[in-house]
Coordinates of C-alpha atoms in Angstrom, one line a residue:
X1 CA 94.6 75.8 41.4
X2 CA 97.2 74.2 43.2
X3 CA 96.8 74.1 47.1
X4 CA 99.0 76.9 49.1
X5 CA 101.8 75.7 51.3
X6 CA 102.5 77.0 54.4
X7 CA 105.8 76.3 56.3
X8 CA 105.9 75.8 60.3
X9 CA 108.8 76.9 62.1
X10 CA 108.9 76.1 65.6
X11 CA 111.5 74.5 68.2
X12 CA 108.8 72.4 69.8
X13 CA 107.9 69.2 67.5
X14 CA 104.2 69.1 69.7
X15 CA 103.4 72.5 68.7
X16 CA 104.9 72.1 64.8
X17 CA 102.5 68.5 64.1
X18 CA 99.4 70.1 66.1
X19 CA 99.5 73.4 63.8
X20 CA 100.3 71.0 60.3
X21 CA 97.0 68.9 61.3
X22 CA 94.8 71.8 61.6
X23 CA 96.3 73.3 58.5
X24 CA 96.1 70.1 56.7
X25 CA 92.5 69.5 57.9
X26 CA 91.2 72.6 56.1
X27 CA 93.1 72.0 53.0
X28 CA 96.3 72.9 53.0
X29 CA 99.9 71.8 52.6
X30 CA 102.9 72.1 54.8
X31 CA 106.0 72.0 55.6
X32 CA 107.1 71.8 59.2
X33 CA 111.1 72.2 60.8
X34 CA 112.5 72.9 64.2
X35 CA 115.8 74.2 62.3
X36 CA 115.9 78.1 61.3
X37 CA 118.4 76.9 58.9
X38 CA 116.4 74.3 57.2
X39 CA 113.4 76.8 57.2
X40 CA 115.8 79.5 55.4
X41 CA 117.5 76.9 52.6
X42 CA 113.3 75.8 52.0
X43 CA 112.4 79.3 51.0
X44 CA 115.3 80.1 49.2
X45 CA 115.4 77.5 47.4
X46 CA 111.9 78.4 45.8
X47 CA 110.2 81.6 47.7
X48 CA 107.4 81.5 45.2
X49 CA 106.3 77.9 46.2
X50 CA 105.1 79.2 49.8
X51 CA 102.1 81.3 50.7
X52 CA 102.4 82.1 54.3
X53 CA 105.1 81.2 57.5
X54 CA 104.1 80.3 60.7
X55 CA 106.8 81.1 63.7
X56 CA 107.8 81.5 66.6
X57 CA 110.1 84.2 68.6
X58 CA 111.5 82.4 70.7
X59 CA 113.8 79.5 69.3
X60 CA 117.9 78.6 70.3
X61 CA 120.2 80.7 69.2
X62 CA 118.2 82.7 66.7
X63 CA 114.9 84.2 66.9
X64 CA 111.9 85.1 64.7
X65 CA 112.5 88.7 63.7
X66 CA 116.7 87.4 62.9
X67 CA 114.5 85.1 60.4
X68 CA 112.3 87.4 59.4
X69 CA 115.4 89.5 58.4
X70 CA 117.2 86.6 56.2
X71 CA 114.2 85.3 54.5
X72 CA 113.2 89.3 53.8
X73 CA 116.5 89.3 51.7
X74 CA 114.9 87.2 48.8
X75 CA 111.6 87.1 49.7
X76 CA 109.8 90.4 50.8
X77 CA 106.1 90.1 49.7
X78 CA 105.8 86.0 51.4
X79 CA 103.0 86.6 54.8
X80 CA 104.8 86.2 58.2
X81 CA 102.6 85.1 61.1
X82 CA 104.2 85.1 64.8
X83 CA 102.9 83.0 66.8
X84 CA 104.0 83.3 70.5
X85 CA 102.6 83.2 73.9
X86 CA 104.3 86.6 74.8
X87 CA 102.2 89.1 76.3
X88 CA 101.9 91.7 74.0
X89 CA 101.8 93.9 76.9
X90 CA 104.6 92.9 78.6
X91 CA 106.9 91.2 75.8
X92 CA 109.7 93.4 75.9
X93 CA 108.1 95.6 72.9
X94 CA 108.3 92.4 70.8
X95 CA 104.9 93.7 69.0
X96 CA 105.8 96.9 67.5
X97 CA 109.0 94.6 66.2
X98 CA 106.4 92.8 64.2
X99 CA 104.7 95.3 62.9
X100 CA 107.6 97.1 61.6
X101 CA 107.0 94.7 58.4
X102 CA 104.4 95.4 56.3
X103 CA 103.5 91.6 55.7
X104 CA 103.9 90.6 59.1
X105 CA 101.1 89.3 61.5
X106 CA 100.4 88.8 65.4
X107 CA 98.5 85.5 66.6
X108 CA 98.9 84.6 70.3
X109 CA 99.5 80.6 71.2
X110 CA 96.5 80.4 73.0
X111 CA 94.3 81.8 69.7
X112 CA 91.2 79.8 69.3
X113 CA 91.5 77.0 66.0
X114 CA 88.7 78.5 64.1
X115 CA 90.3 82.0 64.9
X116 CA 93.6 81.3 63.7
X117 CA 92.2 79.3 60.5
X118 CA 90.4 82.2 59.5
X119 CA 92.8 84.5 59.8
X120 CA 95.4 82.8 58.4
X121 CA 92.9 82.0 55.4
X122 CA 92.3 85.3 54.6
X123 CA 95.9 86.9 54.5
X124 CA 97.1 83.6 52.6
X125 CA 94.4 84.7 49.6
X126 CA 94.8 87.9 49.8
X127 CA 98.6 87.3 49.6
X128 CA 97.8 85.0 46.5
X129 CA 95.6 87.8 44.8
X130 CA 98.2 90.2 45.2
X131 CA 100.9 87.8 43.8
X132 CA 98.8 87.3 40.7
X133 CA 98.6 91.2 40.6
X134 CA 102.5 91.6 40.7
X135 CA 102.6 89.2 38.0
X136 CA 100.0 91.0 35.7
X137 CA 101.1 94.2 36.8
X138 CA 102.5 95.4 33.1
X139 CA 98.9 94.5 31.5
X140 CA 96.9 96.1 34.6
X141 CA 98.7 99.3 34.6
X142 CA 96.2 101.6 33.2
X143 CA 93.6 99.7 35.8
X144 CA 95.8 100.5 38.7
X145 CA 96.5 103.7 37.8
X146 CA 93.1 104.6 37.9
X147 CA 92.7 103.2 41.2
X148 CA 95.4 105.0 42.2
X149 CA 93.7 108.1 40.8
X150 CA 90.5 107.2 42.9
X151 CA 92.4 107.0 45.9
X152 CA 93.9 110.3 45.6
X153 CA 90.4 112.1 44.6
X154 CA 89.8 110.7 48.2
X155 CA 92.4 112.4 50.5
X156 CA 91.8 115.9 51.0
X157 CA 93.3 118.8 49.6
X158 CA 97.2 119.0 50.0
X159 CA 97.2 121.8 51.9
X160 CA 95.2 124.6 53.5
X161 CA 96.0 128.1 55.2
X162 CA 93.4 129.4 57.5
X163 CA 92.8 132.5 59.8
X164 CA 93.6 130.1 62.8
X165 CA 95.9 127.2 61.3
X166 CA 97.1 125.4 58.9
X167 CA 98.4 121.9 57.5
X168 CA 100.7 120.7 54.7
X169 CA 101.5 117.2 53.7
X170 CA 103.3 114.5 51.7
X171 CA 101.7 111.5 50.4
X172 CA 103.4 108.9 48.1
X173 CA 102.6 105.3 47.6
X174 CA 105.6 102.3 47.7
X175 CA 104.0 101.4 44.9
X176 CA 100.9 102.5 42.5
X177 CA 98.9 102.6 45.2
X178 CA 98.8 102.7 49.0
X179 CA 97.8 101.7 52.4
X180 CA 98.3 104.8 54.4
X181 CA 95.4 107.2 54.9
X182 CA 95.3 110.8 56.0
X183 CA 92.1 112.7 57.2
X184 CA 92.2 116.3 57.8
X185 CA 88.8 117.6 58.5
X186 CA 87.5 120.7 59.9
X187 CA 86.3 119.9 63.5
X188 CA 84.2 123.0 65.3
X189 CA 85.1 126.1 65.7
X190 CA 88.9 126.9 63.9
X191 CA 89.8 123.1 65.1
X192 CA 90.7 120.2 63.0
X193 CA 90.9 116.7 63.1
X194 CA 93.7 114.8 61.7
X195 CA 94.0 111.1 61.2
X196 CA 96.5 108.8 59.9
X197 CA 96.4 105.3 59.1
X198 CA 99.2 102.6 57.9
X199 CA 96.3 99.6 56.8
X200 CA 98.2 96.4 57.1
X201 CA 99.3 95.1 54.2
X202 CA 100.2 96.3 50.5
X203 CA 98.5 96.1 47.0
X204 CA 94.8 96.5 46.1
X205 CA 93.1 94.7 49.7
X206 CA 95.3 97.6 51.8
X207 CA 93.7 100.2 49.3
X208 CA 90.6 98.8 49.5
X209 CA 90.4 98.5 53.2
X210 CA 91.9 102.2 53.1
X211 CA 89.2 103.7 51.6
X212 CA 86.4 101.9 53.6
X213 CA 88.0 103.6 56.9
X214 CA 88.1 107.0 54.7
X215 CA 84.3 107.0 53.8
X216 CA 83.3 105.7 57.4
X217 CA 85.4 108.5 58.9
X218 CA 83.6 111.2 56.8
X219 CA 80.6 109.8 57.8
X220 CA 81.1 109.9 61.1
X221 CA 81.8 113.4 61.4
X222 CA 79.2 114.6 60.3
X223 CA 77.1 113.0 63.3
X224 CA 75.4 115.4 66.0
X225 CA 78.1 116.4 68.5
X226 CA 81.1 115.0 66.8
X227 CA 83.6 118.3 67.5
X228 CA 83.0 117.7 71.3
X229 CA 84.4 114.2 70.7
X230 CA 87.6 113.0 72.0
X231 CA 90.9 110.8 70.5
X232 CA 89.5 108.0 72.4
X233 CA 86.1 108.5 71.7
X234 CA 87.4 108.2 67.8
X235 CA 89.5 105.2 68.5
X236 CA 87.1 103.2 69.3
X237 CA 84.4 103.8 66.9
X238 CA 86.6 103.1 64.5
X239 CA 87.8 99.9 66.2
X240 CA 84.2 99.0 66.2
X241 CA 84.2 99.6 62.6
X242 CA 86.9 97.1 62.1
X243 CA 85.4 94.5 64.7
X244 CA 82.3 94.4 62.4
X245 CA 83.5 94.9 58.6
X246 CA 87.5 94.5 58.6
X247 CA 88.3 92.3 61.4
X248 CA 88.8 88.9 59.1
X249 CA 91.1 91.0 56.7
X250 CA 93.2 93.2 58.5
X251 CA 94.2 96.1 61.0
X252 CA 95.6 99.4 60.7
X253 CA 98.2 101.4 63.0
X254 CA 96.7 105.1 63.3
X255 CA 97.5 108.3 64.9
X256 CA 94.5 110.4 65.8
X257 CA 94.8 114.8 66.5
X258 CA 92.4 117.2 67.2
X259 CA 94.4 120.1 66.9
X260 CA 92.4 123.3 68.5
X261 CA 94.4 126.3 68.4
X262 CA 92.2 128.4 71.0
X263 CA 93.3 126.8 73.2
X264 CA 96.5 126.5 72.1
X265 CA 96.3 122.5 72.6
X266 CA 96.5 118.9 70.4
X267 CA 95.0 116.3 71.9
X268 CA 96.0 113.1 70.6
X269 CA 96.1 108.9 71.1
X270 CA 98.9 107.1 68.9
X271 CA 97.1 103.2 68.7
X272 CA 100.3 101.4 67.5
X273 CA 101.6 104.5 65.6
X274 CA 104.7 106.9 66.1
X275 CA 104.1 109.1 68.7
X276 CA 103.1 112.9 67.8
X277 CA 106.4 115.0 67.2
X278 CA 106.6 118.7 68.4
X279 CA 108.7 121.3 67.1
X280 CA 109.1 124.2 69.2
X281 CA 112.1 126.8 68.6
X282 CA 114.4 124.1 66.4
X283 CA 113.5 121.3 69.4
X284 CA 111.8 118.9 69.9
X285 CA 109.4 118.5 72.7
X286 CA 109.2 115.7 75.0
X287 CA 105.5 115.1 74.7
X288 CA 105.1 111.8 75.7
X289 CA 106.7 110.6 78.7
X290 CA 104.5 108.7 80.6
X291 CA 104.6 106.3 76.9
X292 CA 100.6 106.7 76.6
X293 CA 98.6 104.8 73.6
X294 CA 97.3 101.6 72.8
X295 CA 97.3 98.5 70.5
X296 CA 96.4 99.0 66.6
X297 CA 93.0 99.1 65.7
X298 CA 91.4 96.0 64.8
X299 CA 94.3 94.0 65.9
X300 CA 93.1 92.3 69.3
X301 CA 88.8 92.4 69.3
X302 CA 88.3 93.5 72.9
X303 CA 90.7 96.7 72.7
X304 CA 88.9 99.4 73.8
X305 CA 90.6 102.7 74.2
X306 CA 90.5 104.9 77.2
X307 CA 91.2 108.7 78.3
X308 CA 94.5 107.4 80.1
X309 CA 95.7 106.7 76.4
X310 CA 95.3 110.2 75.4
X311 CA 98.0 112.8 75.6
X312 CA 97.2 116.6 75.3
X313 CA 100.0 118.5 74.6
X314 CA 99.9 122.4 75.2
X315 CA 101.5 124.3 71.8
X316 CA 103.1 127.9 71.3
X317 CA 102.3 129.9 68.6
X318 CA 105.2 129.0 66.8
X319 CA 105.1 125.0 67.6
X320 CA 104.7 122.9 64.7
X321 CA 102.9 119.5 64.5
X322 CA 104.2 116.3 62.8
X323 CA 102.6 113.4 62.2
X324 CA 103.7 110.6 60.0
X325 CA 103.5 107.0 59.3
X326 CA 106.0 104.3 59.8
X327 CA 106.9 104.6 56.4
X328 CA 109.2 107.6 56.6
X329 CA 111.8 105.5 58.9
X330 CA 111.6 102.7 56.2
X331 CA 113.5 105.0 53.5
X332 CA 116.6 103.2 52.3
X333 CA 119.6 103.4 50.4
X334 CA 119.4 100.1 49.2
X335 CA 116.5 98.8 47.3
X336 CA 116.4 95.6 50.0
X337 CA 115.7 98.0 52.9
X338 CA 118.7 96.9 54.4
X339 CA 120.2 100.7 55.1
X340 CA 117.3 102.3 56.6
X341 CA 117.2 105.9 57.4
X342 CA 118.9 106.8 61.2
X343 CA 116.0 108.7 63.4
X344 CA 119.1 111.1 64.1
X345 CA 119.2 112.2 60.9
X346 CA 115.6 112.8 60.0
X347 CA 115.5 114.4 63.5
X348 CA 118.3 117.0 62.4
X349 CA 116.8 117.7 59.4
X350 CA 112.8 118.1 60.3
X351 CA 114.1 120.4 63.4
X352 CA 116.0 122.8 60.8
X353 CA 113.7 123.0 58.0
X354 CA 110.7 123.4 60.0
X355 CA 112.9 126.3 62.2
X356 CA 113.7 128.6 59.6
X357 CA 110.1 127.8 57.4
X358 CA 108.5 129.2 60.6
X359 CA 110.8 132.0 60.6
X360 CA 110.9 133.0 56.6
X361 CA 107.0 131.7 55.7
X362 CA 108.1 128.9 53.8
X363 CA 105.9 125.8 55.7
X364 CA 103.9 125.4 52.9
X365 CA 106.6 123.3 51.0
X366 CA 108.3 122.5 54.4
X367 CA 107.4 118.6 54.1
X368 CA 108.3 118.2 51.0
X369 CA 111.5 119.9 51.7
X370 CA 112.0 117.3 54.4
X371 CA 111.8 114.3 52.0
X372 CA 114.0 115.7 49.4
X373 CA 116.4 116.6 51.9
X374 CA 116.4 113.0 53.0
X375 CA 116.8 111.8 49.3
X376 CA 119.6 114.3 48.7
X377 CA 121.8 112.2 51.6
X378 CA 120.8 109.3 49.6
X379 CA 117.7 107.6 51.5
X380 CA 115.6 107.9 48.1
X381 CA 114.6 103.8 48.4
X382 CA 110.5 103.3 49.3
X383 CA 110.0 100.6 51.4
X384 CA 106.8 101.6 52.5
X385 CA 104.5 104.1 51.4
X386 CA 105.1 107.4 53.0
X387 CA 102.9 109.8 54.6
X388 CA 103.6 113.0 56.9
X389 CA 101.4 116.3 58.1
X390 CA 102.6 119.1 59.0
X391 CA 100.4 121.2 61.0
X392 CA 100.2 124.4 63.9
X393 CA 98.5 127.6 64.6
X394 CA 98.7 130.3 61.8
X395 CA 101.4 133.2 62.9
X396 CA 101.9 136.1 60.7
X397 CA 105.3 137.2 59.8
X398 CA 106.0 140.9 59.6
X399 CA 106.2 141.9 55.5
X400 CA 105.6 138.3 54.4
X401 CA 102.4 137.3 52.2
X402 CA 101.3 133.8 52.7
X403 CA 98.1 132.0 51.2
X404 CA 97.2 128.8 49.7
X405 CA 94.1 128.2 47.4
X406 CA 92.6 126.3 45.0
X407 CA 93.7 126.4 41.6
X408 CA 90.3 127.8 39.2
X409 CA 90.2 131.3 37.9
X410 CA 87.5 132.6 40.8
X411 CA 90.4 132.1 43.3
X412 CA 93.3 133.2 41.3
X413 CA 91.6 136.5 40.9
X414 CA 90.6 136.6 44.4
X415 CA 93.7 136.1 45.6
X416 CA 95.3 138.7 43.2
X417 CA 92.9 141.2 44.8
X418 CA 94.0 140.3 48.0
X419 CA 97.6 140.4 46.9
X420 CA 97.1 144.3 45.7
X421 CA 95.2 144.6 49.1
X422 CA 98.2 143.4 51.5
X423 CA 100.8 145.5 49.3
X424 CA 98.8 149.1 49.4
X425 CA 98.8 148.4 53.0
X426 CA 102.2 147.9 53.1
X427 CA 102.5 151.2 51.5
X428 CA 104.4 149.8 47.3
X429 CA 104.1 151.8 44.9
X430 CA 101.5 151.2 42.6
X431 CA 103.8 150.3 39.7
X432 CA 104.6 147.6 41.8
X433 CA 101.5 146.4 42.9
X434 CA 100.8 145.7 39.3
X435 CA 104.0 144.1 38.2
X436 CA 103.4 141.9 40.8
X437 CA 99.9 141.5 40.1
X438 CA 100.6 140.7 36.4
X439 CA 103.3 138.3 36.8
X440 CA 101.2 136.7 39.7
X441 CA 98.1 136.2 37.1
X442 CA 100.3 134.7 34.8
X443 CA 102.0 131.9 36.6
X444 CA 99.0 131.1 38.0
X445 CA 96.9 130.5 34.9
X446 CA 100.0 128.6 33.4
X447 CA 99.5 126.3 36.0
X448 CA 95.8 126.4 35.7
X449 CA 96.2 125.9 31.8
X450 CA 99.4 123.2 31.8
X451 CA 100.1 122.2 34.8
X452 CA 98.0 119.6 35.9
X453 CA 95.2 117.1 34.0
X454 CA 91.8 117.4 33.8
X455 CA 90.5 115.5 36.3
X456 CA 92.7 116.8 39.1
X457 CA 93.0 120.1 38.9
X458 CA 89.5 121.1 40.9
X459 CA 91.4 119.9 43.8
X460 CA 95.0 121.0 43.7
X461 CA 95.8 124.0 45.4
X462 CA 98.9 126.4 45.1
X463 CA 101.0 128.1 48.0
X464 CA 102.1 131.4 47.5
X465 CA 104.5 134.1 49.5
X466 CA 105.4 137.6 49.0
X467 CA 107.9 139.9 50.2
X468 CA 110.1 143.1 49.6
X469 CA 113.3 142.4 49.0
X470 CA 114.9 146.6 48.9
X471 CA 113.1 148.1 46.0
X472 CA 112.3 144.9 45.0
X473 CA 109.2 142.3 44.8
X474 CA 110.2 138.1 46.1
X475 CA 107.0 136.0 44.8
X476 CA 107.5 132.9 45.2
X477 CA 104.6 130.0 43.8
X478 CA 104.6 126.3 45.0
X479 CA 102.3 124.3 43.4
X480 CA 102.1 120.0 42.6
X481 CA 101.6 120.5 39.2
X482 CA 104.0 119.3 35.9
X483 CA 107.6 119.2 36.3
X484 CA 109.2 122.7 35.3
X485 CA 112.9 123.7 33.7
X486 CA 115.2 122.9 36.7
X487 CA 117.2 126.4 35.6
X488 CA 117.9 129.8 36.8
X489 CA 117.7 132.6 34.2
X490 CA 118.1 136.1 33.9
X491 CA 115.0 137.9 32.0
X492 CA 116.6 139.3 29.6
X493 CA 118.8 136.4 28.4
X494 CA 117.8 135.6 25.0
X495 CA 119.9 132.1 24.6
X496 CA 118.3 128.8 23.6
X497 CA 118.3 127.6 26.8
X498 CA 116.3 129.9 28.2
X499 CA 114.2 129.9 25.1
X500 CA 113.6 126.1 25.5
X501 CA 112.9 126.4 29.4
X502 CA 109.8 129.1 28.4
X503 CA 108.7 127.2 25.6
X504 CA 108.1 124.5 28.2
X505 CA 107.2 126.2 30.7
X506 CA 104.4 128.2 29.4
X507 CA 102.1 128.0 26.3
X508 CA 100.6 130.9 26.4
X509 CA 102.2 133.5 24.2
X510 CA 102.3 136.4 25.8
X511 CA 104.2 134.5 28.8
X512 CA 107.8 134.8 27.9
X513 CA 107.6 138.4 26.9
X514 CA 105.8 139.7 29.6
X515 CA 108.2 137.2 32.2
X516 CA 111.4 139.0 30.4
X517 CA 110.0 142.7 30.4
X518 CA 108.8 142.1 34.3
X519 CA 111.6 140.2 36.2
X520 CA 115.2 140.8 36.9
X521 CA 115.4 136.5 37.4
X522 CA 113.4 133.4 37.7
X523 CA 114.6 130.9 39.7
X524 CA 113.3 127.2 39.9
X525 CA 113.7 124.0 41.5
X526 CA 111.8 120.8 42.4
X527 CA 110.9 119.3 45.9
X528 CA 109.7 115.8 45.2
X529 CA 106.5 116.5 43.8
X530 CA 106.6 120.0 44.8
X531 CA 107.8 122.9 41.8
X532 CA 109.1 126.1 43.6
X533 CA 109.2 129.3 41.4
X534 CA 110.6 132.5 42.6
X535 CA 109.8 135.5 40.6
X536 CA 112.4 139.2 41.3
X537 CA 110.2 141.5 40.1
X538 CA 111.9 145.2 40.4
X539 CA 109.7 147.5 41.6
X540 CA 109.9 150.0 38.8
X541 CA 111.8 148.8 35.5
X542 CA 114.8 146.9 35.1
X543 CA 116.6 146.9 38.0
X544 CA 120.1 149.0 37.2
X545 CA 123.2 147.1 38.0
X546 CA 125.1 149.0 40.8
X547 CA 128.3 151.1 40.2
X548 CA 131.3 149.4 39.9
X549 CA 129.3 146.2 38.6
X550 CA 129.3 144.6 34.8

């Protein structure tokens, strides 16, 4: 194999030959330059020649990150290393600049040789594996796939709606598979603890290292004592974690909750991650103002995370938790990431949708909502991989049905009972009840039946909400499953169209009929990943078109 070549950019010729020798020493070649112009016109010319940069910030009348930003333009996967004697405390925020790309990396000037040798050899092989999987990536789809299958088995469930709380999410990879993680796991009594993780990196090693932190996280909760443990507490065990199995390879940005609504409190420690966002009453909250948190895990060895880094933040009962990865700023309308999506924006949007979801009983689909909102004003480019929870106390709306379960007959027909339960009490007739009970049942074991494979559908779960709409029953399904007909029909239109959307839609035979004796309308639409079906079920017959209408 031909040796890698790494190119040295720095102003300071001393600095540039001492790096090349040690580089050299160990078996590599180089290229060295004091010019950011000569270092651009060397990559361009042939970006797949170089394994790895080496750079400074600081250098005349352009810096690092201005070079970072020309040489992303035609090369976007090629390892940048900064190396700089800034403090990374006191640098002006110059590190959270660097980590903003994926495939950059933080070495300080004063780094030990055999330190910076050994880091720099393993992101230059990893970034060499992961080349030769981009190139194979057509013949190893059905491999990566499966990966990508494995990693999903590993999150938990999508979503979950108990007596005390709840959570939603969104997951997607920039690619077949990711380097985020999400934890949420139940932590004492009605608490949870939620964890997110951006692993450094792309490709199979930021998988990889992903799901190492997932299976030492699982283990580690179920340790003696673990609900009574604190965001710092967590922090650094995982830290240790990395110091001792990851350290070599890479480090990972994380945001860690513990969300108990008893108290009506989140305690949380953001270690190189976007801050907790609070939604309170269509605002947001200013949670953070004395800028607590700390580095990201496993990127300096002697971090060690303390209770001044933890914020606790007192909720309502209508506040609403976000927490999300880097990833969801990274959204473009260009596919070179060059028109990135403004924080105003997503701001606007997150404070809306997450208002009237509290209101109406709609947070289930909320996220999802948020991200196809964000792709409808065009910022539908993946950069990075994306990953966002929703989460709060549980409130109860006033003639609104809400639940979420797993998708197996057991629960369907639990929740059906429950369904028949909540609308008795609510004094329907009992016509309605069992319209609503029938057309419930159906949808459900269509989506049981045809909506998802195999494999996954022990784990999926389904969202559902019921109301009274006059003398009418609003059900409304969400569930992750197979795309449906992107239509709105009328029951008792016979056309083709609505012929072929049932035909798709359901095949089990009794499912049109009983759909077009049932409802007044369906309605559908898609969120992302998310189908949302609305069923109008009249509470007894067809509902009679008023006088004076056709």
């Amino acid at each position: 194999m031909q040796k890698a070549k790494i190119l040295v950019l720095d102003d300071e010729k001393l600095i540039r030959l001492t790096i090349c020798a040690k580089l050299k020493k160990v078996g590599y070649d180089t290229v060295d330059t004091g010019s950011v112009e000569e270092a651009v016109n060397a990559i361009k010319h042939n970006p797949q020649s170089f394994s790895a940069v080496i750079t400074d910030i600081m250098m005349g009348d352009m810096d690092g990150f201005m070079f970072r930003d020309i040489v992303r333009g035609f090369s976007p996967m090629l390892p940048i290393f900064f190396l700089t004697a800034l403090d990374p405390e006191e640098g002006g925020g110059f590190l959270k600049r660097i980590l903003a790309d994926a495939i950059s990396y933080y070495l300080p000037k004063a780094v030990k040789t055999e330190t910076l040798l050994k880091r720099i050899r393993q992101v230059v092989a990893s970034h060499r594996v992961e080349q030769f999987i981009q190139d194979k990536m057509d013949d190893d789809r059905k491999s990566l796939e499966l990966a990508a299958h494995i990693q999903r088995s590993l999150l938990p469930v999508r979503a979950i709606q108990t007596p005390r709380g709840f959570y939603t999410t969104y997951w997607r990879p920039s690619a077949v598979v990711s380097g985020d993680l999400f934890e949420a796991i139940p932590f004492g009594s009605g608490s949870y603890l939620y964890v997110l993780g951006d692993i450094q990196g792309h490709g199979t090693s930021a998988a990889l290292a992903m799901t190492a932190v997932q299976s030492f996280l699982k283990n580690m909760v179920r340790r003696e004592g673990a609900p009574s443990m604190a965001p710092d507490t967590i922090a650094n065990m995982i830290q240790s974690f990395f110091r001792m199995n990851l350290a070599d390879i890479t480090y990972m940005t994380a945001l860690i909750c513990i969300h108990r609504p008893l108290l009506g409190i989140v305690q949380w420690i953001a270690c190189g991650a976007p801050d907790l966002i609070v939604v309170d009453n269509g605002a947001d909250l200013p949670v953070n103002p004395e800028n607590r948190g700390g580095l990201p895990i496993g990127l300096m060895p002697d971090t060690v995370y303390g209770p001044a880094d933890v914020v606790t933040t007192k909720l309502s009962r209508k506040a609403v938790c976000v927490a999300s990865t880097d990833g969801i700023y990274d959204l473009s309308r260009d596919t070179g990431g060059e028109e990135r999506l403004p924080v105003q924006l997503a701001q606007k949007l997150r404070r809306e949708i997450l208002a009237s979801a509290r209101a109406d009983g709609t947070l289930m689909p909320s996220i999802a909502k948020f991200v196809a909102a964000l792709y409808e004003f065009g910022y539908d480019k993946c950069v990075d991989d994306v990953t966002m929870i929703a989460f709060g106390a549980r409130t109860f709306v006033d003639g609104i049905f809400e639940s979420t379960f797993k998708v197996n007959p057991e629960d369907i027909d639990g929740e059906s009972q429950n369904i028949a339960s909540w609308c008795r009490h609510e004094g329907w007739p009992d016509e309605a009840v069992t319209r609503v009970q029938l057309v419930f049942e159906e949808k459900l074991m269509n989506i049981h039946d045809h909506g998802f494979d195999d494999r996954d559908r022990l784990r999926e779960v389904v969202s559902v909400r019921l109301k009274r709409v006059r003398d009418s029953a609003m059900l409304t399904v969400w569930d992750s499953g197979r795309e449906e007909p992107g239509i709105r029909v009328a029951a008792g239109d016979t056309g083709v169209a609505f012929e072929k959307a049932n035909m798709k839609m359901s095949g089990r035979g009794r499912g049109r009929l009983m759909l077009r004796e049932l409802c007044d309308g369906v309605e559908r639409n898609r969120y992302m990943n998310m189908n949302e079906t609305t069923y109008h079920i009249p509470f007894a017959g067809k509902a009679q078109p008023e006088e004076g209408e056709k």
